[in-house]
Amino acid sequence: MTPPVANSFHEMWEELRPLGRDSSSGGYRRFAWTGADGDCRAWFRAQAEARGLAYELDRNGNQWAWLGATTYRDVAPGEAVVTGSHLDSVPDGGAFDGPLGVVSSFAALDELRRRGAEFGRPLAVVNFGDEEGARFGLACVGSRLAAGALTPEAAHRLRDGDGVTLPQAMERAGYDPEAIGPDPERLAAIGAFVELHVEQGRALDLSGDPVGIASAIWPHGRWRFDFRGEANHAGTTRLEDRRDPMLSYAATVLAAREQARLAGALATFGKISVEPNGVNAIPSLVRGWLDARAAGQDSLDTVITGIEQAAAERAARDGVELSVVRESFTPVVEFQHALRDELGAILGKERERPVPVLGTGAGHDAGILSGTVPTAMLFVRNPTGVSHSPAEAATEDDCVAGVTALADVLEGLACR
Ligand code: HGY
Ligand code: MN
Ligand code: MN
């Protein structure tokens, strides 16, 4: 007989699964303030209301579902225990990155109610908007705005690839962009935020554990490299007469790989735009976005300096102008030890061996909030480690193990 916790998880999972999924790639295109994002937001509200939770939309468009309060204003400072994640995706992302945390949060609440848990503190499930930054280029916009790590003015300047600004996108989706800004009282109400997330790596697969606890998030960021050359005819311009930005870009991609290898870091050029983007035209502009991450700030700085130097040297050789802009950055996050260890103690009680503690190079809302709110993360095993891809996966048994672990943690933190 399937345990009720599995039924509750599976039911929600199947309702959410088709929303924003692209039939040709099988990946998800749930970009901030688009119709697909709106469908996911409607799903979140329906889950909250179906459980009699008080639904609240905050000034930054993050969604909250409260148990034991109707809004953060009912909650004494540091009293609320909050769990959740995000529902938006990278282009053609997987089903689990984000949604696993939100679905598991509602399912964990269902499980606590089934256990007859007596809630001593208010609880909330949250969906943070625009965590991936897939449309406007900045990660964790919803949680950064709430934490004051992104000013409304800077947020208003964000623009997508079609030139649509964040305010325009919010307005078209029925939200007030003038309302956005820091939410310190809301965050002050939170005594603990626990985000469950699919592991984006294979540490748990290698250790043979279904669930792990996060120790830290690597410092990481996004840099835009603009290479400006001279448009010309591909079929008539002599090689020596060219100022071809594609050459400078290509050399920089290879240099990024080499710098990362030398520093034991990670560097990826995964997004490019070319103008005029014609098969028979030498480009006038090649724009490439670098994602770079390292275990420590010094190594990250070394990698970035090395890549920028290599790009500048090659651009000079090609007669190409270079500009580099840092578009998004998250410093190293060390999750609060007391909360991390409390999760370890709670989960260690019911399990034969301690739950592993592991670091990650992936950014999360929990990382953004960790400067203002005690935060922790639970990871659920990903058998291949693949993420940001339609191939991202986790077994249903491991997802249920994650829900059970989250329910244990929430019971330990919020119940008498
Ligand atoms: O890019 C990241 O690390 C996260 O998935 N936003
Ligand atoms: Mn992601
Ligand atoms: Mn995520």
Coordinates of C-alpha atoms in Angstrom, one line a residue, residues 148-355:
G148 CA 17.6 44.4 0.2
A149 CA 20.4 42.8 -1.9
L150 CA 18.9 44.3 -5.0
T151 CA 17.5 47.9 -5.1
P152 CA 14.2 48.6 -6.8
E153 CA 16.0 51.0 -9.1
A154 CA 18.5 48.3 -10.2
A155 CA 15.6 45.9 -10.6
H156 CA 13.7 48.4 -12.8
R157 CA 16.7 48.6 -15.1
L158 CA 16.6 44.8 -15.8
R159 CA 15.7 44.1 -19.4
D160 CA 15.1 40.7 -21.2
G161 CA 16.5 39.7 -24.6
D162 CA 13.5 41.4 -26.3
G163 CA 14.1 44.6 -24.5
V164 CA 11.1 44.2 -22.2
T165 CA 12.0 45.7 -18.8
L166 CA 11.2 43.9 -15.5
P167 CA 8.5 46.6 -14.6
Q168 CA 6.8 46.1 -18.0
A169 CA 6.8 42.3 -17.6
M170 CA 5.5 42.6 -14.0
E171 CA 2.7 45.0 -15.1
R172 CA 1.7 42.7 -18.0
A173 CA 1.4 39.9 -15.5
G174 CA -0.8 42.0 -13.3
Y175 CA 1.8 42.9 -10.6
D176 CA 2.7 46.4 -9.4
P177 CA 6.4 47.0 -10.1
E178 CA 6.3 50.2 -8.0
A179 CA 5.7 48.1 -4.9
I180 CA 9.0 46.2 -5.0
G181 CA 11.6 46.7 -2.4
P182 CA 13.2 45.4 0.8
D183 CA 11.0 43.5 3.2
P184 CA 12.9 43.5 6.5
E185 CA 9.9 43.1 8.8
R186 CA 8.8 40.0 6.9
L187 CA 12.3 38.5 7.1
A188 CA 12.6 39.4 10.8
A189 CA 9.5 37.2 11.5
I190 CA 11.4 34.2 10.3
G191 CA 13.3 32.1 12.8
A192 CA 14.4 29.5 10.4
F193 CA 14.2 29.0 6.6
V194 CA 14.8 25.5 5.3
E195 CA 14.9 24.9 1.6
L196 CA 14.8 21.4 0.2
H197 CA 16.4 21.0 -3.3
V198 CA 17.4 18.3 -5.7
E199 CA 21.1 17.8 -5.5
Q200 CA 22.9 19.3 -8.5
G201 CA 25.7 16.8 -8.4
R202 CA 26.4 13.2 -7.4
A203 CA 27.7 13.3 -3.9
L204 CA 24.6 11.6 -2.4
D205 CA 24.6 9.0 -5.3
L206 CA 28.2 8.2 -4.4
S207 CA 27.7 8.1 -0.7
G208 CA 24.5 6.1 -1.0
D209 CA 22.3 8.5 0.9
P210 CA 18.8 9.7 -0.2
V211 CA 19.1 13.0 1.7
G212 CA 21.9 15.4 2.7
I213 CA 22.4 18.7 4.5
A214 CA 24.1 21.7 2.9
S215 CA 27.2 23.1 4.4
A216 CA 28.0 26.0 2.1
I217 CA 27.5 27.5 -1.4
W218 CA 30.5 28.5 -3.5
P219 CA 30.9 32.1 -4.4
H220 CA 29.7 32.5 -8.0
G221 CA 28.7 35.1 -10.6
R222 CA 27.8 35.9 -14.1
W223 CA 29.8 38.2 -16.4
R224 CA 28.8 39.6 -19.8
F225 CA 31.7 39.8 -22.3
D226 CA 31.0 42.2 -25.3
F227 CA 33.3 41.8 -28.3
R228 CA 32.8 44.6 -30.9
G229 CA 34.4 44.1 -34.3
E230 CA 33.5 45.2 -37.8
A231 CA 30.7 43.7 -39.8
N232 CA 31.7 42.7 -43.3
H233 CA 31.1 40.2 -46.1
A234 CA 32.1 36.7 -45.3
G235 CA 32.8 35.9 -48.9
T236 CA 34.9 38.9 -50.0
T237 CA 36.8 40.2 -47.0
R238 CA 40.4 39.0 -46.8
L239 CA 41.4 37.4 -43.5
E240 CA 44.0 40.0 -42.8
D241 CA 41.4 42.8 -43.3
R242 CA 39.0 41.4 -40.7
R243 CA 38.1 42.6 -37.2
D244 CA 36.2 39.5 -36.3
P245 CA 34.8 39.4 -32.7
M246 CA 33.9 35.7 -33.1
L247 CA 37.6 34.9 -33.0
S248 CA 38.1 36.8 -29.8
Y249 CA 35.1 35.2 -28.2
A250 CA 36.2 31.7 -29.2
A251 CA 39.7 32.2 -27.7
T252 CA 38.1 33.5 -24.5
V253 CA 35.9 30.4 -24.2
L254 CA 39.0 28.2 -24.4
A255 CA 40.9 30.5 -22.0
A256 CA 38.0 30.2 -19.5
R257 CA 38.3 26.5 -19.5
E258 CA 42.0 26.6 -19.0
Q259 CA 41.8 29.1 -16.2
A260 CA 39.1 27.1 -14.4
R261 CA 41.2 23.9 -14.8
L262 CA 44.3 25.5 -13.3
A263 CA 42.3 26.9 -10.4
G264 CA 40.1 23.8 -9.7
A265 CA 37.1 26.0 -10.4
L266 CA 34.2 26.0 -12.9
A267 CA 33.7 28.4 -15.8
T268 CA 31.1 28.1 -18.5
F269 CA 30.1 30.2 -21.5
G270 CA 26.6 28.9 -22.0
K271 CA 24.8 31.8 -23.6
I272 CA 25.8 33.9 -26.7
S273 CA 24.2 36.5 -28.9
V274 CA 25.6 37.5 -32.3
E275 CA 24.8 40.6 -34.4
P276 CA 23.8 40.5 -37.2
N277 CA 23.9 36.7 -36.8
G278 CA 24.0 36.0 -40.5
V279 CA 25.8 32.9 -42.0
N280 CA 27.6 35.1 -44.6
A281 CA 28.3 38.1 -42.4
I282 CA 31.3 38.7 -40.2
P283 CA 29.7 39.7 -36.9
S284 CA 29.8 43.3 -35.7
L285 CA 29.1 42.2 -32.1
V286 CA 29.5 39.0 -30.2
R287 CA 28.1 39.0 -26.6
G288 CA 29.0 36.0 -24.4
W289 CA 27.9 35.3 -20.8
L290 CA 30.3 33.6 -18.4
D291 CA 29.2 31.7 -15.4
A292 CA 32.1 31.2 -13.0
R293 CA 32.2 29.5 -9.6
A294 CA 35.0 28.4 -7.2
A295 CA 35.3 27.0 -3.7
G296 CA 36.8 30.2 -2.4
Q297 CA 36.8 33.9 -3.4
D298 CA 40.5 34.0 -4.1
S299 CA 40.3 31.2 -6.7
L300 CA 37.3 32.9 -8.3
D301 CA 39.1 36.2 -8.5
T302 CA 42.1 34.5 -10.0
V303 CA 39.9 32.8 -12.6
I304 CA 38.1 36.0 -13.6
T305 CA 41.3 38.0 -13.8
G306 CA 42.9 35.3 -16.0
I307 CA 39.9 35.1 -18.3
E308 CA 39.7 38.9 -18.6
Q309 CA 43.4 39.2 -19.4
A310 CA 43.2 36.5 -22.1
A311 CA 40.1 38.1 -23.6
A312 CA 41.8 41.5 -23.7
E313 CA 45.0 40.2 -25.3
R314 CA 43.1 38.3 -28.0
A315 CA 40.7 41.2 -28.6
A316 CA 43.7 43.6 -29.1
R317 CA 45.2 41.1 -31.6
D318 CA 41.9 40.9 -33.5
G319 CA 41.4 44.7 -33.5
V320 CA 38.2 44.1 -31.5
E321 CA 36.9 46.2 -28.6
L322 CA 36.1 44.4 -25.4
S323 CA 33.9 45.3 -22.4
V324 CA 33.1 43.1 -19.4
V325 CA 30.2 43.7 -17.1
R326 CA 29.5 41.7 -13.9
E327 CA 25.7 41.1 -14.1
S328 CA 25.2 38.9 -11.0
F329 CA 27.3 37.9 -8.0
T330 CA 26.7 35.8 -4.9
P331 CA 29.5 35.7 -2.3
V332 CA 30.3 32.5 -0.5
V333 CA 27.5 31.3 1.8
E334 CA 28.4 29.3 5.0
F335 CA 25.0 28.0 6.3
Q336 CA 24.5 28.8 10.0
H337 CA 26.2 26.0 12.0
A338 CA 23.7 25.9 14.8
L339 CA 20.8 25.3 12.4
R340 CA 22.8 23.0 10.2
D341 CA 23.7 20.9 13.3
E342 CA 20.1 21.0 14.6
L343 CA 18.9 19.5 11.3
G344 CA 21.7 16.8 11.6
A345 CA 20.5 16.0 15.1
I346 CA 16.8 15.8 14.2
L347 CA 17.5 13.6 11.2
G348 CA 20.1 11.5 12.9
K349 CA 17.6 10.3 15.5
E350 CA 15.6 8.2 13.2
R351 CA 18.4 7.0 10.9
E352 CA 21.1 4.4 11.3
R353 CA 23.8 6.7 10.2
P354 CA 24.4 10.5 10.2
V355 CA 23.0 12.4 7.3

